Short mmCIF file of N, CA and C in Angstrom, two decimals:
data_model
loop_
_atom_site.label_atom_id
_atom_site.label_comp_id
_atom_site.label_asym_id
_atom_site.label_seq_id
_atom_site.Cartn_x
_atom_site.Cartn_y
_atom_site.Cartn_z
N MET A 1 -46.83 10.90 -9.59
CA MET A 1 -45.46 10.67 -9.92
C MET A 1 -44.96 9.47 -9.11
N MET A 2 -44.27 8.55 -9.80
CA MET A 2 -43.76 7.34 -9.16
C MET A 2 -42.34 7.59 -8.65
N SER A 3 -42.08 7.06 -7.48
CA SER A 3 -40.70 7.16 -7.00
C SER A 3 -39.99 5.84 -7.31
N VAL A 4 -38.84 5.98 -7.85
CA VAL A 4 -38.06 4.80 -8.23
C VAL A 4 -36.88 4.68 -7.28
N SER A 5 -36.76 3.55 -6.70
CA SER A 5 -35.64 3.33 -5.79
C SER A 5 -34.54 2.58 -6.54
N ILE A 6 -33.39 3.13 -6.48
CA ILE A 6 -32.24 2.52 -7.15
C ILE A 6 -31.29 2.00 -6.07
N ALA A 7 -31.00 0.73 -6.15
CA ALA A 7 -30.07 0.15 -5.18
C ALA A 7 -28.65 0.49 -5.60
N HIS A 8 -27.94 1.12 -4.69
CA HIS A 8 -26.54 1.47 -4.97
C HIS A 8 -25.63 0.38 -4.42
N LYS A 9 -24.86 -0.18 -5.29
CA LYS A 9 -23.91 -1.19 -4.87
C LYS A 9 -22.53 -0.57 -4.80
N ARG A 10 -21.75 -1.07 -3.85
CA ARG A 10 -20.36 -0.62 -3.77
C ARG A 10 -19.63 -1.16 -4.99
N PRO A 11 -18.72 -0.38 -5.54
CA PRO A 11 -17.96 -0.90 -6.67
C PRO A 11 -17.15 -2.11 -6.23
N ARG A 12 -17.03 -3.05 -7.11
CA ARG A 12 -16.29 -4.26 -6.81
C ARG A 12 -14.82 -3.93 -6.65
N THR A 13 -14.24 -4.42 -5.58
CA THR A 13 -12.82 -4.16 -5.37
C THR A 13 -12.02 -5.38 -5.82
N TYR A 14 -10.96 -5.11 -6.45
CA TYR A 14 -10.09 -6.17 -6.94
C TYR A 14 -8.78 -6.13 -6.20
N ARG A 15 -8.22 -7.27 -6.00
CA ARG A 15 -6.94 -7.36 -5.33
C ARG A 15 -5.88 -6.75 -6.22
N LYS A 16 -5.05 -5.92 -5.64
CA LYS A 16 -3.99 -5.29 -6.42
C LYS A 16 -2.98 -6.35 -6.86
N ASP A 17 -2.53 -6.24 -8.09
CA ASP A 17 -1.57 -7.20 -8.61
C ASP A 17 -0.14 -6.72 -8.42
N TYR A 18 0.05 -5.47 -8.03
CA TYR A 18 1.39 -4.95 -7.85
C TYR A 18 1.58 -4.47 -6.43
N TRP A 19 2.64 -4.91 -5.82
CA TRP A 19 3.02 -4.52 -4.49
C TRP A 19 4.45 -4.03 -4.55
N MET A 20 4.85 -3.28 -3.59
CA MET A 20 6.20 -2.76 -3.54
C MET A 20 6.95 -3.40 -2.38
N LYS A 21 8.21 -3.68 -2.61
CA LYS A 21 9.07 -4.23 -1.57
C LYS A 21 10.04 -3.13 -1.15
N VAL A 22 10.23 -2.96 0.14
CA VAL A 22 11.12 -1.94 0.66
C VAL A 22 12.57 -2.37 0.42
N LYS A 23 13.35 -1.52 -0.26
CA LYS A 23 14.76 -1.84 -0.51
C LYS A 23 15.56 -1.80 0.79
N ASP A 24 15.53 -0.66 1.46
CA ASP A 24 16.28 -0.46 2.70
C ASP A 24 15.41 0.35 3.66
N PRO A 25 14.89 -0.30 4.70
CA PRO A 25 14.00 0.42 5.62
C PRO A 25 14.65 1.65 6.26
N ALA A 26 15.95 1.58 6.54
CA ALA A 26 16.64 2.70 7.17
C ALA A 26 16.69 3.92 6.24
N MET A 27 16.62 3.69 4.94
CA MET A 27 16.65 4.80 3.98
C MET A 27 15.37 5.64 4.09
N ILE A 28 14.26 5.00 4.34
CA ILE A 28 13.01 5.74 4.53
C ILE A 28 13.15 6.66 5.73
N ARG A 29 13.72 6.13 6.82
CA ARG A 29 13.93 6.93 8.03
C ARG A 29 14.86 8.12 7.75
N ARG A 30 15.97 7.86 7.05
CA ARG A 30 16.92 8.94 6.76
C ARG A 30 16.28 10.05 5.95
N TRP A 31 15.53 9.69 4.91
CA TRP A 31 14.87 10.71 4.08
C TRP A 31 13.79 11.45 4.87
N ARG A 32 13.06 10.73 5.72
CA ARG A 32 12.03 11.38 6.54
C ARG A 32 12.65 12.41 7.48
N LYS A 33 13.73 12.01 8.12
CA LYS A 33 14.39 12.94 9.05
C LYS A 33 15.03 14.12 8.31
N GLN A 34 15.54 13.87 7.12
CA GLN A 34 16.12 14.95 6.33
C GLN A 34 15.07 15.99 5.95
N ARG A 35 13.84 15.55 5.79
CA ARG A 35 12.73 16.46 5.46
C ARG A 35 12.08 17.05 6.72
N HIS A 36 12.63 16.71 7.88
CA HIS A 36 12.14 17.22 9.17
C HIS A 36 10.70 16.81 9.46
N TYR A 37 10.36 15.56 9.09
CA TYR A 37 9.05 15.00 9.40
C TYR A 37 9.20 14.02 10.55
N SER A 38 8.25 14.02 11.45
CA SER A 38 8.18 12.95 12.44
C SER A 38 7.44 11.78 11.77
N GLN A 39 7.47 10.63 12.42
CA GLN A 39 6.70 9.50 11.87
C GLN A 39 5.22 9.88 11.81
N ARG A 40 4.77 10.58 12.80
CA ARG A 40 3.36 10.99 12.84
C ARG A 40 3.03 11.94 11.70
N ASP A 41 3.95 12.89 11.41
CA ASP A 41 3.73 13.84 10.31
C ASP A 41 3.61 13.11 8.98
N LEU A 42 4.56 12.20 8.72
CA LEU A 42 4.54 11.47 7.46
C LEU A 42 3.30 10.61 7.36
N ALA A 43 2.94 9.97 8.46
CA ALA A 43 1.73 9.14 8.47
C ALA A 43 0.50 9.96 8.12
N TYR A 44 0.41 11.16 8.68
CA TYR A 44 -0.72 12.05 8.39
C TYR A 44 -0.74 12.41 6.90
N LEU A 45 0.43 12.71 6.34
CA LEU A 45 0.50 13.13 4.94
C LEU A 45 0.13 12.03 3.96
N VAL A 46 0.39 10.78 4.33
CA VAL A 46 0.06 9.66 3.44
C VAL A 46 -1.20 8.91 3.89
N ARG A 47 -1.88 9.47 4.90
CA ARG A 47 -3.15 8.94 5.39
C ARG A 47 -3.06 7.50 5.90
N ARG A 48 -2.04 7.27 6.70
CA ARG A 48 -1.85 5.98 7.37
C ARG A 48 -1.55 6.24 8.84
N SER A 49 -1.38 5.20 9.60
CA SER A 49 -1.08 5.36 11.02
C SER A 49 0.43 5.52 11.24
N GLN A 50 0.76 6.09 12.38
CA GLN A 50 2.17 6.23 12.75
C GLN A 50 2.79 4.84 12.88
N ASN A 51 2.02 3.88 13.33
CA ASN A 51 2.50 2.51 13.48
C ASN A 51 2.93 1.92 12.14
N THR A 52 2.23 2.25 11.06
CA THR A 52 2.60 1.78 9.73
C THR A 52 3.98 2.31 9.34
N ILE A 53 4.23 3.58 9.59
CA ILE A 53 5.52 4.17 9.27
C ILE A 53 6.61 3.53 10.13
N TYR A 54 6.32 3.32 11.40
CA TYR A 54 7.26 2.65 12.31
C TYR A 54 7.64 1.28 11.76
N LYS A 55 6.64 0.49 11.37
CA LYS A 55 6.90 -0.85 10.86
C LYS A 55 7.70 -0.82 9.57
N LEU A 56 7.42 0.13 8.69
CA LEU A 56 8.20 0.25 7.45
C LEU A 56 9.67 0.55 7.75
N GLU A 57 9.90 1.48 8.66
CA GLU A 57 11.27 1.90 8.96
C GLU A 57 12.07 0.85 9.73
N ASN A 58 11.39 -0.05 10.38
CA ASN A 58 12.08 -1.08 11.16
C ASN A 58 12.08 -2.45 10.50
N GLY A 59 11.63 -2.51 9.24
CA GLY A 59 11.67 -3.76 8.49
C GLY A 59 10.61 -4.76 8.88
N LYS A 60 9.62 -4.35 9.65
CA LYS A 60 8.56 -5.26 10.07
C LYS A 60 7.42 -5.31 9.06
N LEU A 61 7.48 -4.46 8.07
CA LEU A 61 6.49 -4.43 7.00
C LEU A 61 7.27 -4.41 5.67
N PRO A 62 7.69 -5.59 5.20
CA PRO A 62 8.58 -5.63 4.04
C PRO A 62 7.92 -5.30 2.70
N THR A 63 6.60 -5.48 2.60
CA THR A 63 5.89 -5.13 1.37
C THR A 63 4.73 -4.21 1.70
N LEU A 64 4.38 -3.38 0.73
CA LEU A 64 3.28 -2.45 0.92
C LEU A 64 2.60 -2.21 -0.41
N SER A 65 1.44 -1.61 -0.36
CA SER A 65 0.68 -1.37 -1.58
C SER A 65 1.37 -0.33 -2.45
N GLU A 66 1.09 -0.42 -3.72
CA GLU A 66 1.69 0.50 -4.68
C GLU A 66 1.32 1.94 -4.37
N ASP A 67 0.05 2.19 -4.02
CA ASP A 67 -0.37 3.56 -3.76
C ASP A 67 0.31 4.15 -2.52
N LEU A 68 0.53 3.34 -1.49
CA LEU A 68 1.23 3.83 -0.31
C LEU A 68 2.70 4.12 -0.63
N ALA A 69 3.33 3.26 -1.37
CA ALA A 69 4.74 3.48 -1.74
C ALA A 69 4.90 4.76 -2.56
N LEU A 70 4.01 4.98 -3.50
CA LEU A 70 4.08 6.19 -4.32
C LEU A 70 3.80 7.44 -3.50
N ALA A 71 2.87 7.33 -2.53
CA ALA A 71 2.55 8.48 -1.68
C ALA A 71 3.74 8.84 -0.79
N ILE A 72 4.40 7.83 -0.23
CA ILE A 72 5.56 8.09 0.62
C ILE A 72 6.68 8.74 -0.19
N ALA A 73 6.96 8.18 -1.36
CA ALA A 73 8.02 8.75 -2.20
C ALA A 73 7.70 10.18 -2.61
N ALA A 74 6.44 10.44 -2.93
CA ALA A 74 6.05 11.80 -3.33
C ALA A 74 6.20 12.78 -2.17
N ARG A 75 5.80 12.38 -0.96
CA ARG A 75 5.91 13.27 0.20
C ARG A 75 7.36 13.50 0.62
N LEU A 76 8.22 12.50 0.36
CA LEU A 76 9.64 12.68 0.67
C LEU A 76 10.39 13.32 -0.49
N ASP A 77 9.69 13.52 -1.61
CA ASP A 77 10.22 14.19 -2.79
C ASP A 77 11.44 13.47 -3.37
N ILE A 78 11.32 12.16 -3.50
CA ILE A 78 12.36 11.35 -4.14
C ILE A 78 11.69 10.33 -5.06
N PRO A 79 12.41 9.85 -6.08
CA PRO A 79 11.82 8.83 -6.97
C PRO A 79 11.53 7.54 -6.20
N TRP A 80 10.40 6.93 -6.46
CA TRP A 80 10.01 5.72 -5.75
C TRP A 80 11.00 4.59 -5.96
N GLU A 81 11.71 4.60 -7.11
CA GLU A 81 12.67 3.55 -7.42
C GLU A 81 13.84 3.54 -6.44
N ASP A 82 14.09 4.68 -5.77
CA ASP A 82 15.18 4.75 -4.80
C ASP A 82 14.83 4.02 -3.49
N LEU A 83 13.54 3.88 -3.20
CA LEU A 83 13.11 3.28 -1.95
C LEU A 83 12.50 1.89 -2.09
N PHE A 84 11.88 1.63 -3.25
CA PHE A 84 11.07 0.42 -3.38
C PHE A 84 11.37 -0.35 -4.66
N LEU A 85 11.10 -1.65 -4.62
CA LEU A 85 11.14 -2.52 -5.79
C LEU A 85 9.73 -2.96 -6.09
N GLU A 86 9.38 -3.00 -7.37
CA GLU A 86 8.03 -3.41 -7.75
C GLU A 86 7.98 -4.93 -7.83
N GLU A 87 6.94 -5.51 -7.24
CA GLU A 87 6.72 -6.95 -7.28
C GLU A 87 5.34 -7.21 -7.87
N GLU A 88 5.28 -8.17 -8.76
CA GLU A 88 3.97 -8.55 -9.30
C GLU A 88 3.50 -9.78 -8.56
N ILE A 89 2.30 -9.71 -8.07
CA ILE A 89 1.69 -10.84 -7.36
C ILE A 89 0.78 -11.55 -8.35
N LYS A 90 1.01 -12.83 -8.54
CA LYS A 90 0.18 -13.61 -9.45
C LYS A 90 -1.16 -13.89 -8.77
N PRO A 91 -2.28 -13.66 -9.50
CA PRO A 91 -3.59 -13.96 -8.91
C PRO A 91 -3.71 -15.45 -8.61
N MET A 92 -4.41 -15.76 -7.55
CA MET A 92 -4.59 -17.15 -7.16
C MET A 92 -5.67 -17.78 -8.03
N PRO A 93 -5.48 -19.05 -8.41
CA PRO A 93 -6.49 -19.70 -9.25
C PRO A 93 -7.78 -19.92 -8.47
N GLN A 94 -8.87 -19.89 -9.19
CA GLN A 94 -10.19 -20.09 -8.60
C GLN A 94 -10.52 -21.59 -8.60
N LEU A 95 -11.09 -22.07 -7.52
CA LEU A 95 -11.55 -23.45 -7.43
C LEU A 95 -13.05 -23.43 -7.17
N THR A 96 -13.72 -24.43 -7.65
CA THR A 96 -15.13 -24.57 -7.32
C THR A 96 -15.28 -25.86 -6.52
N ASN A 97 -16.24 -25.86 -5.62
CA ASN A 97 -16.45 -27.04 -4.79
C ASN A 97 -17.68 -27.83 -5.24
N GLY A 98 -18.12 -27.58 -6.44
CA GLY A 98 -19.24 -28.32 -6.99
C GLY A 98 -20.60 -27.72 -6.68
N THR A 99 -20.67 -26.71 -5.84
CA THR A 99 -21.96 -26.10 -5.51
C THR A 99 -22.03 -24.68 -6.04
N ASN A 100 -21.23 -24.38 -7.04
CA ASN A 100 -21.16 -23.07 -7.67
C ASN A 100 -20.66 -21.97 -6.72
N ASN A 101 -20.06 -22.35 -5.62
CA ASN A 101 -19.41 -21.39 -4.73
C ASN A 101 -17.93 -21.39 -5.08
N GLU A 102 -17.41 -20.22 -5.35
CA GLU A 102 -16.00 -20.12 -5.69
C GLU A 102 -15.23 -19.69 -4.46
N ARG A 103 -14.01 -20.15 -4.36
CA ARG A 103 -13.16 -19.70 -3.28
C ARG A 103 -11.71 -19.73 -3.73
N GLN A 104 -10.89 -18.98 -3.04
CA GLN A 104 -9.47 -18.87 -3.38
C GLN A 104 -8.72 -20.08 -2.82
N VAL A 105 -7.69 -20.51 -3.55
CA VAL A 105 -6.82 -21.55 -3.06
C VAL A 105 -5.88 -20.93 -2.03
N ALA A 106 -5.74 -21.54 -0.90
CA ALA A 106 -4.84 -20.99 0.14
C ALA A 106 -3.43 -21.45 -0.02
#
């Protein structure tokens, strides 16, 4: 019997085209406190660090991924539209340098 080795590749990850912008950072804090969550509790529930929640509540993280915004809204039990605005990020055009290596325009 022959053994066949199959190379497993990680699935290709694509840059998310939708990000969320925080409407009012203080509103996240008010809803969190109303639900009796500490920053650490909320961070645990959405699988992020306490520092991430701190930065969101203090306006130091003005945009976040769509999945994090939806997770926060779900854990606080409010519609995401009350906390966040949806932003579409346009993909950056691809450039080639003549050697068939592609890179993003900065």
